[in-house]
Short mmCIF file of C-alpha atoms and ligand atoms in Angstrom, two decimals:
data_model
loop_
_atom_site.label_atom_id
_atom_site.label_comp_id
_atom_site.label_asym_id
_atom_site.label_seq_id
_atom_site.Cartn_x
_atom_site.Cartn_y
_atom_site.Cartn_z
CA MET A 1 -26.29 92.26 58.39
CA ALA A 2 -27.77 93.26 55.04
CA LYS A 3 -24.65 91.97 53.40
CA ALA A 4 -24.87 88.68 55.24
CA SER A 5 -28.46 88.10 54.22
CA LYS A 6 -27.65 89.06 50.65
CA HIS A 7 -24.88 86.52 50.67
CA LYS A 8 -27.20 83.92 52.07
CA SER A 9 -29.84 84.54 49.47
CA ALA A 10 -27.22 84.44 46.72
CA LEU A 11 -26.16 81.03 47.97
CA LYS A 12 -29.71 79.86 48.04
CA GLU A 13 -30.34 81.09 44.54
CA GLN A 14 -27.31 79.35 43.20
CA ASP A 15 -28.67 76.01 44.33
CA GLY A 16 -25.63 75.31 46.46
CA VAL A 17 -23.14 75.45 43.61
CA SER A 18 -22.09 79.09 43.76
CA GLN A 19 -18.61 80.46 43.70
CA GLN A 20 -19.03 82.15 47.05
CA GLU A 21 -19.64 78.80 48.59
CA THR A 22 -16.45 77.33 47.18
CA THR A 23 -14.46 80.05 48.89
CA ASN A 24 -15.84 79.19 52.27
CA THR A 25 -12.97 77.10 53.59
CA SER A 26 -14.87 75.64 56.51
CA SER A 27 -17.23 73.86 54.21
CA ILE A 28 -14.83 72.71 51.52
CA LYS A 29 -15.01 69.15 52.66
CA ALA A 30 -18.79 69.14 52.57
CA ILE A 31 -18.73 70.69 49.14
CA LYS A 32 -16.30 68.12 47.81
CA GLN A 33 -18.67 65.48 49.01
CA LYS A 34 -21.56 67.29 47.39
CA ARG A 35 -19.70 67.76 44.13
CA LYS A 36 -19.26 64.02 43.88
CA SER A 37 -22.98 63.64 43.90
CA GLN A 38 -23.57 66.44 41.38
CA PRO A 39 -25.41 65.08 38.37
CA THR A 40 -23.49 65.15 35.10
CA ALA A 41 -24.65 67.18 32.11
CA ASN A 42 -26.02 64.00 30.56
CA ASP A 43 -27.93 63.13 33.73
CA LEU A 44 -29.48 66.58 33.75
CA VAL A 45 -30.41 66.44 30.07
CA ALA A 46 -32.09 63.05 30.50
CA GLU A 47 -34.11 64.38 33.43
CA ILE A 48 -34.99 67.67 31.71
CA LEU A 49 -36.34 65.76 28.73
CA LYS A 50 -38.56 63.85 31.14
CA GLY A 51 -39.88 67.16 32.43
CA ASN A 52 -38.09 67.00 35.77
CA ILE A 53 -38.37 70.50 37.28
CA THR A 54 -35.56 70.03 39.78
CA ALA A 55 -33.16 69.12 36.97
CA LEU A 56 -34.43 72.08 34.95
CA SER A 57 -33.81 74.45 37.86
CA ARG A 58 -30.35 73.08 38.40
CA ALA A 59 -29.45 73.51 34.76
CA ILE A 60 -30.72 77.08 34.80
CA THR A 61 -28.59 77.72 37.88
CA LEU A 62 -25.59 76.53 35.86
CA ILE A 63 -26.52 78.96 33.06
CA GLU A 64 -26.67 81.75 35.63
CA SER A 65 -23.39 80.84 37.30
CA LYS A 66 -20.24 82.90 36.90
CA ASN A 67 -18.07 79.82 37.26
CA THR A 68 -16.46 78.77 33.97
CA SER A 69 -16.83 75.05 34.58
CA HIS A 70 -20.53 75.54 35.29
CA LEU A 71 -20.88 77.47 32.07
CA GLU A 72 -19.18 74.71 30.11
CA LYS A 73 -21.57 72.22 31.62
CA ALA A 74 -24.48 74.54 30.84
CA ASN A 75 -23.39 74.78 27.22
CA THR A 76 -23.30 71.01 26.89
CA ILE A 77 -26.82 70.83 28.31
CA ILE A 78 -28.13 73.59 26.03
CA LYS A 79 -26.66 71.90 22.98
CA ALA A 80 -28.27 68.60 23.88
CA CYS A 81 -31.62 70.29 24.54
CA LEU A 82 -31.62 72.35 21.36
CA PRO A 83 -33.13 69.67 19.09
CA HIS A 84 -36.04 69.43 21.55
CA ALA A 85 -36.63 73.16 21.74
CA ASN A 86 -38.54 75.55 19.52
CA GLN A 87 -41.92 73.94 20.07
CA SER A 88 -43.62 76.46 22.23
CA ILE A 89 -45.48 79.71 21.92
CA ARG A 90 -43.31 82.45 23.33
CA ILE A 91 -45.17 85.43 24.69
CA GLY A 92 -43.62 88.66 25.92
CA ILE A 93 -45.53 90.74 28.44
CA THR A 94 -44.59 94.26 29.37
CA GLY A 95 -46.08 97.21 31.20
CA VAL A 96 -45.17 99.77 33.81
CA PRO A 97 -44.90 98.70 37.47
CA GLY A 98 -48.35 98.41 38.99
CA VAL A 99 -50.18 97.86 35.71
CA GLY A 100 -50.97 94.32 36.86
CA LYS A 101 -48.43 92.12 35.09
CA SER A 102 -48.07 89.65 37.95
CA THR A 103 -51.81 89.51 38.53
CA PHE A 104 -52.36 89.04 34.80
CA ILE A 105 -49.76 86.29 34.51
CA GLU A 106 -51.35 84.48 37.44
CA ALA A 107 -54.80 84.60 35.77
CA PHE A 108 -53.48 83.89 32.28
CA GLY A 109 -51.19 81.11 33.45
CA LYS A 110 -53.99 79.42 35.39
CA HIS A 111 -56.23 79.71 32.35
CA LEU A 112 -53.63 77.84 30.30
CA THR A 113 -52.75 75.18 32.83
CA ALA A 114 -56.48 74.48 33.18
CA GLN A 115 -56.28 73.49 29.50
CA ASN A 116 -53.43 71.14 30.34
CA LYS A 117 -50.82 73.45 28.97
CA LYS A 118 -47.43 73.70 30.58
CA VAL A 119 -46.48 77.27 31.30
CA ALA A 120 -43.04 78.64 32.12
CA VAL A 121 -42.79 82.20 33.39
CA LEU A 122 -39.42 83.89 33.08
CA ALA A 123 -38.56 87.48 33.80
CA ILE A 124 -36.14 89.97 32.36
CA ASP A 125 -35.49 92.55 34.96
CA PRO A 126 -31.92 93.78 35.03
CA SER A 127 -32.70 95.87 38.08
CA SER A 128 -33.88 92.95 40.16
CA SER A 129 -30.53 92.73 41.96
CA LEU A 130 -31.36 96.11 43.47
CA THR A 131 -34.95 95.30 44.27
CA LYS A 132 -34.78 91.70 45.36
CA GLY A 133 -38.01 92.14 47.27
CA SER A 134 -40.01 92.53 44.08
CA ILE A 135 -39.49 88.90 43.22
CA LEU A 136 -41.05 87.86 46.49
CA GLY A 137 -43.89 90.30 45.93
CA ASP A 138 -44.51 88.78 42.54
CA LYS A 139 -44.48 85.29 43.86
CA THR A 140 -47.20 86.11 46.35
CA ARG A 141 -49.25 87.66 43.52
CA MET A 142 -48.79 84.43 41.63
CA GLU A 143 -49.67 82.29 44.61
CA ASP A 144 -51.78 79.75 42.76
CA LEU A 145 -49.55 79.55 39.73
CA VAL A 146 -46.50 78.93 41.92
CA LYS A 147 -48.21 75.86 43.34
CA ASP A 148 -49.44 74.61 39.97
CA LYS A 149 -47.54 71.53 38.86
CA ASN A 150 -47.90 72.58 35.23
CA ALA A 151 -46.27 75.93 35.84
CA PHE A 152 -42.67 76.89 36.35
CA ILE A 153 -41.74 80.37 37.56
CA ARG A 154 -38.20 81.60 37.51
CA PRO A 155 -37.21 85.14 38.48
CA SER A 156 -34.69 87.12 36.49
CA PRO A 157 -31.04 86.28 37.15
CA SER A 158 -29.67 88.96 39.41
CA GLY A 159 -26.54 91.07 39.26
CA GLU A 160 -26.36 91.09 35.48
CA SER A 161 -26.33 93.59 32.67
CA LEU A 162 -29.32 93.60 30.36
CA GLY A 163 -27.23 91.78 27.75
CA GLY A 164 -26.31 89.12 30.29
CA VAL A 165 -29.86 88.65 31.52
CA ALA A 166 -31.17 88.48 27.97
CA ARG A 167 -28.68 85.83 26.89
CA LYS A 168 -29.37 83.73 29.96
CA THR A 169 -33.10 84.04 29.45
CA ARG A 170 -32.81 82.87 25.86
CA GLU A 171 -30.84 79.84 26.96
CA THR A 172 -33.38 79.20 29.70
CA ILE A 173 -36.17 79.25 27.10
CA ILE A 174 -34.44 76.40 25.28
CA LEU A 175 -34.24 74.32 28.44
CA CYS A 176 -37.87 75.03 29.36
CA GLU A 177 -39.01 73.99 25.90
CA ALA A 178 -36.96 70.80 26.10
CA ALA A 179 -38.63 70.11 29.44
CA GLY A 180 -42.00 70.18 27.67
CA PHE A 181 -43.22 73.68 28.44
CA ASP A 182 -45.43 74.65 25.53
CA THR A 183 -46.09 78.22 26.55
CA ILE A 184 -43.28 80.49 27.64
CA ILE A 185 -44.15 83.84 29.16
CA ILE A 186 -41.42 86.41 29.47
CA GLU A 187 -42.23 89.32 31.66
CA THR A 188 -40.46 92.62 31.78
CA VAL A 189 -41.02 96.03 33.26
CA GLY A 190 -41.74 98.57 30.56
CA VAL A 191 -38.85 100.83 31.33
CA GLY A 192 -35.57 101.17 29.53
CA GLN A 193 -34.36 98.75 26.93
CA SER A 194 -35.53 95.48 28.42
CA GLU A 195 -38.72 95.35 26.38
CA THR A 196 -36.71 95.53 23.17
CA ALA A 197 -34.70 92.54 24.34
CA VAL A 198 -37.90 90.66 25.17
CA HIS A 199 -39.47 91.59 21.86
CA SER A 200 -36.51 90.05 20.07
CA MET A 201 -37.01 86.67 21.71
CA VAL A 202 -40.78 86.14 21.56
CA ASP A 203 -43.42 85.33 18.96
CA PHE A 204 -46.10 87.57 20.39
CA PHE A 205 -45.67 90.78 22.32
CA LEU A 206 -48.41 91.93 24.69
CA LEU A 207 -48.44 95.38 26.19
CA LEU A 208 -50.47 95.97 29.33
CA LYS A 209 -51.76 99.48 29.78
CA LEU A 210 -53.93 101.41 32.15
CA ALA A 211 -56.74 103.66 31.07
CA GLY A 212 -56.39 107.33 31.76
CA ALA A 213 -52.72 107.18 32.61
CA GLY A 214 -52.29 110.18 30.38
CA ASP A 215 -50.02 108.88 27.67
CA GLU A 216 -52.59 107.50 25.23
CA LEU A 217 -52.53 110.45 22.94
CA GLN A 218 -49.05 111.70 23.52
CA GLY A 219 -47.49 108.72 21.85
CA ILE A 220 -45.27 108.11 24.85
CA LYS A 221 -43.04 105.13 24.30
CA ARG A 222 -44.13 105.04 20.73
CA GLY A 223 -41.55 102.36 20.13
CA ILE A 224 -43.21 99.99 22.57
CA ILE A 225 -46.66 100.56 21.13
CA GLU A 226 -45.23 99.87 17.71
CA MET A 227 -43.80 96.56 18.90
CA ALA A 228 -47.06 95.38 20.45
CA ASP A 229 -49.13 92.67 18.77
CA ALA A 230 -51.87 93.39 21.28
CA ILE A 231 -52.54 96.08 23.83
CA ALA A 232 -54.58 94.94 26.79
CA ILE A 233 -56.07 97.70 28.87
CA ASN A 234 -56.03 96.18 32.32
CA LYS A 235 -58.09 97.06 35.37
CA ALA A 236 -61.12 97.50 33.12
CA ASP A 237 -63.42 96.97 36.05
CA GLY A 238 -65.59 98.94 38.47
CA ASP A 239 -65.36 102.70 38.12
CA ASN A 240 -62.53 102.29 35.67
CA LEU A 241 -64.54 100.49 33.00
CA LYS A 242 -65.86 103.58 31.29
CA LYS A 243 -62.42 105.14 31.06
CA ALA A 244 -61.02 101.86 29.77
CA LYS A 245 -63.59 101.73 26.97
CA LEU A 246 -62.63 105.24 25.91
CA ALA A 247 -58.95 104.34 26.00
CA LYS A 248 -59.67 101.37 23.75
CA VAL A 249 -61.17 103.66 21.12
CA GLU A 250 -58.18 105.99 21.37
CA PHE A 251 -55.65 103.19 21.03
CA ASN A 252 -57.45 101.71 18.07
CA ARG A 253 -57.39 105.08 16.42
CA ALA A 254 -53.71 105.60 17.24
CA LEU A 255 -52.73 102.16 15.95
CA HIS A 256 -54.11 103.01 12.55
CA LEU A 257 -51.43 105.65 12.25
CA TYR A 258 -48.65 103.11 12.42
CA PRO A 259 -47.34 101.43 9.30
CA LYS A 260 -48.68 97.96 8.63
CA LYS A 261 -46.70 95.25 10.36
CA GLU A 262 -44.42 92.95 8.44
CA SER A 263 -46.40 90.07 9.87
CA SER A 264 -49.52 91.53 8.20
CA TRP A 265 -51.13 91.13 11.61
CA ASN A 266 -53.33 93.96 12.77
CA PRO A 267 -52.55 94.63 16.42
CA LYS A 268 -55.58 94.27 18.65
CA VAL A 269 -56.75 96.37 21.56
CA ILE A 270 -58.66 94.54 24.27
CA LEU A 271 -60.01 95.27 27.71
CA CYS A 272 -59.25 92.98 30.59
CA SER A 273 -59.42 92.69 34.31
CA ALA A 274 -56.70 90.43 35.56
CA LEU A 275 -58.12 90.71 39.06
CA HIS A 276 -61.56 89.50 38.03
CA ASN A 277 -60.40 87.13 35.33
CA ASP A 278 -62.22 89.03 32.60
CA GLY A 279 -60.93 89.09 29.06
CA ILE A 280 -58.18 86.57 29.77
CA ASP A 281 -59.70 83.99 27.45
CA ASP A 282 -60.08 86.58 24.68
CA ILE A 283 -56.41 87.43 24.89
CA TRP A 284 -55.46 83.78 24.54
CA LYS A 285 -57.76 83.46 21.52
CA ILE A 286 -56.06 86.45 19.92
CA ILE A 287 -52.66 84.88 20.47
CA GLU A 288 -53.86 81.62 18.94
CA GLU A 289 -55.23 83.51 15.97
CA TYR A 290 -51.90 85.27 15.53
CA ILE A 291 -49.99 82.00 15.70
CA VAL A 292 -52.22 80.40 13.06
CA LEU A 293 -51.95 83.40 10.74
CA THR A 294 -48.19 83.79 11.03
CA SER A 295 -47.48 80.05 10.87
CA GLU A 296 -49.45 79.73 7.67
CA SER A 297 -47.76 82.70 6.07
CA GLY A 298 -44.31 81.42 7.09
CA TYR A 299 -43.68 84.65 8.99
CA LEU A 300 -43.36 82.99 12.39
CA ASN A 301 -40.68 80.60 11.24
CA GLN A 302 -38.75 83.37 9.52
CA LYS A 303 -39.05 85.61 12.59
CA ARG A 304 -37.49 82.95 14.78
CA LYS A 305 -34.66 82.48 12.30
CA ASP A 306 -34.07 86.22 12.18
CA GLN A 307 -34.11 86.36 15.97
CA ASN A 308 -31.48 83.60 16.11
CA ALA A 309 -29.27 85.47 13.67
CA PHE A 310 -29.71 88.63 15.75
CA TRP A 311 -28.73 86.79 18.93
CA LEU A 312 -25.71 85.26 17.26
CA ILE A 313 -24.41 88.74 16.52
CA GLN A 314 -25.36 89.99 19.98
CA THR A 315 -23.57 87.10 21.66
CA ILE A 316 -20.42 87.64 19.62
CA GLU A 317 -20.46 91.33 20.48
CA GLU A 318 -20.93 90.61 24.19
CA GLN A 319 -18.15 88.04 24.24
CA LEU A 320 -15.71 90.18 22.30
CA LYS A 321 -16.42 93.10 24.58
CA GLY A 322 -16.09 90.95 27.69
CA ALA A 323 -12.82 89.42 26.51
CA PHE A 324 -11.44 92.83 25.64
CA PHE A 325 -12.30 94.66 28.84
CA ASN A 326 -11.38 91.77 31.11
CA ASP A 327 -7.91 91.45 29.65
CA SER A 328 -5.44 92.57 32.32
CA LYS A 329 -3.11 94.32 29.86
CA ILE A 330 -6.03 96.21 28.34
CA LYS A 331 -7.27 97.19 31.80
CA GLU A 332 -3.89 98.68 32.64
CA GLU A 333 -3.41 100.41 29.29
CA LEU A 334 -6.96 101.72 29.32
CA GLN A 335 -6.26 103.60 32.55
CA LYS A 336 -3.11 105.08 31.07
CA GLN A 337 -4.93 106.17 27.93
CA ILE A 338 -7.68 107.79 30.00
CA GLN A 339 -5.03 109.81 31.82
CA LEU A 340 -3.47 110.81 28.51
CA ILE A 341 -6.85 111.92 27.23
CA GLU A 342 -7.41 113.96 30.37
CA ALA A 343 -4.02 115.61 29.87
CA ASP A 344 -4.94 116.38 26.25
CA LYS A 345 -2.06 114.23 25.07
CA THR A 346 -4.16 111.98 22.90
CA THR A 347 -7.65 111.79 21.48
CA PRO A 348 -10.29 109.16 22.33
CA PHE A 349 -10.06 107.89 18.76
CA ALA A 350 -6.31 107.49 18.72
CA ALA A 351 -6.48 105.86 22.15
CA ALA A 352 -9.15 103.43 20.94
CA ASP A 353 -7.07 102.50 17.88
CA TYR A 354 -4.06 101.92 20.09
CA LEU A 355 -5.96 99.78 22.61
CA LEU A 356 -7.61 97.73 19.89
CA SER A 357 -4.25 97.16 18.22
CA LEU A 358 -2.92 95.67 21.47
CA ASN A 359 -5.66 93.08 21.40
CA LYS A 360 -4.85 91.73 17.93
N1 GDP B 1 -58.94 96.72 40.02
C1 GDP B 1 -57.96 95.99 39.53
N2 GDP B 1 -56.78 95.91 40.16
C2 GDP B 1 -55.81 95.16 39.63
C3 GDP B 1 -55.98 94.45 38.42
N3 GDP B 1 -54.84 93.80 38.13
C4 GDP B 1 -53.96 94.10 39.11
N4 GDP B 1 -54.54 94.91 40.03
C5 GDP B 1 -53.92 95.44 41.25
O1 GDP B 1 -52.88 96.32 40.88
C6 GDP B 1 -51.79 96.20 41.80
C7 GDP B 1 -50.51 95.91 41.06
O2 GDP B 1 -50.60 94.64 40.46
P1 GDP B 1 -49.33 93.76 40.06
O3 GDP B 1 -49.85 92.53 39.42
O4 GDP B 1 -48.42 93.58 41.22
O5 GDP B 1 -48.61 94.71 39.00
P2 GDP B 1 -47.16 94.61 38.34
O6 GDP B 1 -46.27 95.53 39.08
O7 GDP B 1 -47.36 95.07 36.94
O8 GDP B 1 -46.71 93.19 38.40
C8 GDP B 1 -52.20 95.12 42.78
O9 GDP B 1 -52.71 95.73 43.92
C9 GDP B 1 -53.26 94.35 42.06
O10 GDP B 1 -54.19 93.73 42.91
C10 GDP B 1 -57.27 94.54 37.77
O11 GDP B 1 -57.53 93.95 36.72
N5 GDP B 1 -58.20 95.31 38.37
MG1 MG B 2 -45.02 92.31 39.15
#
């Protein structure tokens, strides 16, 4: 039963063009019919450039597909959209579960759409395949934003490695920008490596924190604090306000201990209450200030170039790895080498050299 509903939701997510569906013999005829009416890559590009959300969603579904022909089509679309991309502010938002990311994005997104901005919300959550429910939960927290015609919300692609999700999200950013979205928000849960991936694809990185959660002074997740361009202490309301004010002082003090950022931007600490819409405007003003400063200094442009170079290398690594491990001869030989290692007949290094030599 669980499996059946999973299958159903997978089909739904794939916009009716998934691989599973093609294997369902009873509907092959219907699919053939449907395929005929599938828009071409050029059709989709033309519609995306007009800001058509349905076309945008379809193209993203192609990016997320495992089907090679879909991926080829996706690549054609991305290439055509590329000259129209790059014109947005990309904001990464991270924080532990429950800190209020979804509530914040709802308030922040509404604040921006009220100024006639077009906001796309994407997520990087490699675990979302395990916790499908969280997407639904988030959508109900973003009830107003979901309905907003100037907002586009797309959950993280499921069933992917972090590398896979990150690549797909980067490609999705390009399509969203081509569709006229001027503010791209990328949300991730502050656990594991996903925030590093988000940091490497955004202009501005916002960390949401809670007051009194105990890690202010211990330097927990020092790396994340170091990446942040702003720390917003959320839930600064009611009984929590006093604690939040204290936490702000502590964070400001702690931030002084970090080396100055390459951007020459001084990270800011702010209080906010996503629930009561307090401090949201201030956070936007900080982001605007950052964009002005780093655009004028040339840092922003250079950062995006560096990020592109980084992703080029990442993509090559992913593809080489994928091609290597998916090769049937390698798969077979790998098993044999593992057995030899277990029997102490070879070393991991010799086995690696041998396997790599097969692939040349
Ligand atoms: N008091 C208060 N509660 C908040 C605030 N922001 C979020 N919450 C609550 O915290 C809980 C978790 O919020 P959610 O946005 O789902 O967090 P996420 O897991 O980080 O996406 C919900 O019950 C929210 O209503 C806030 O600013 N103040
Ligand atoms: Mg959430």
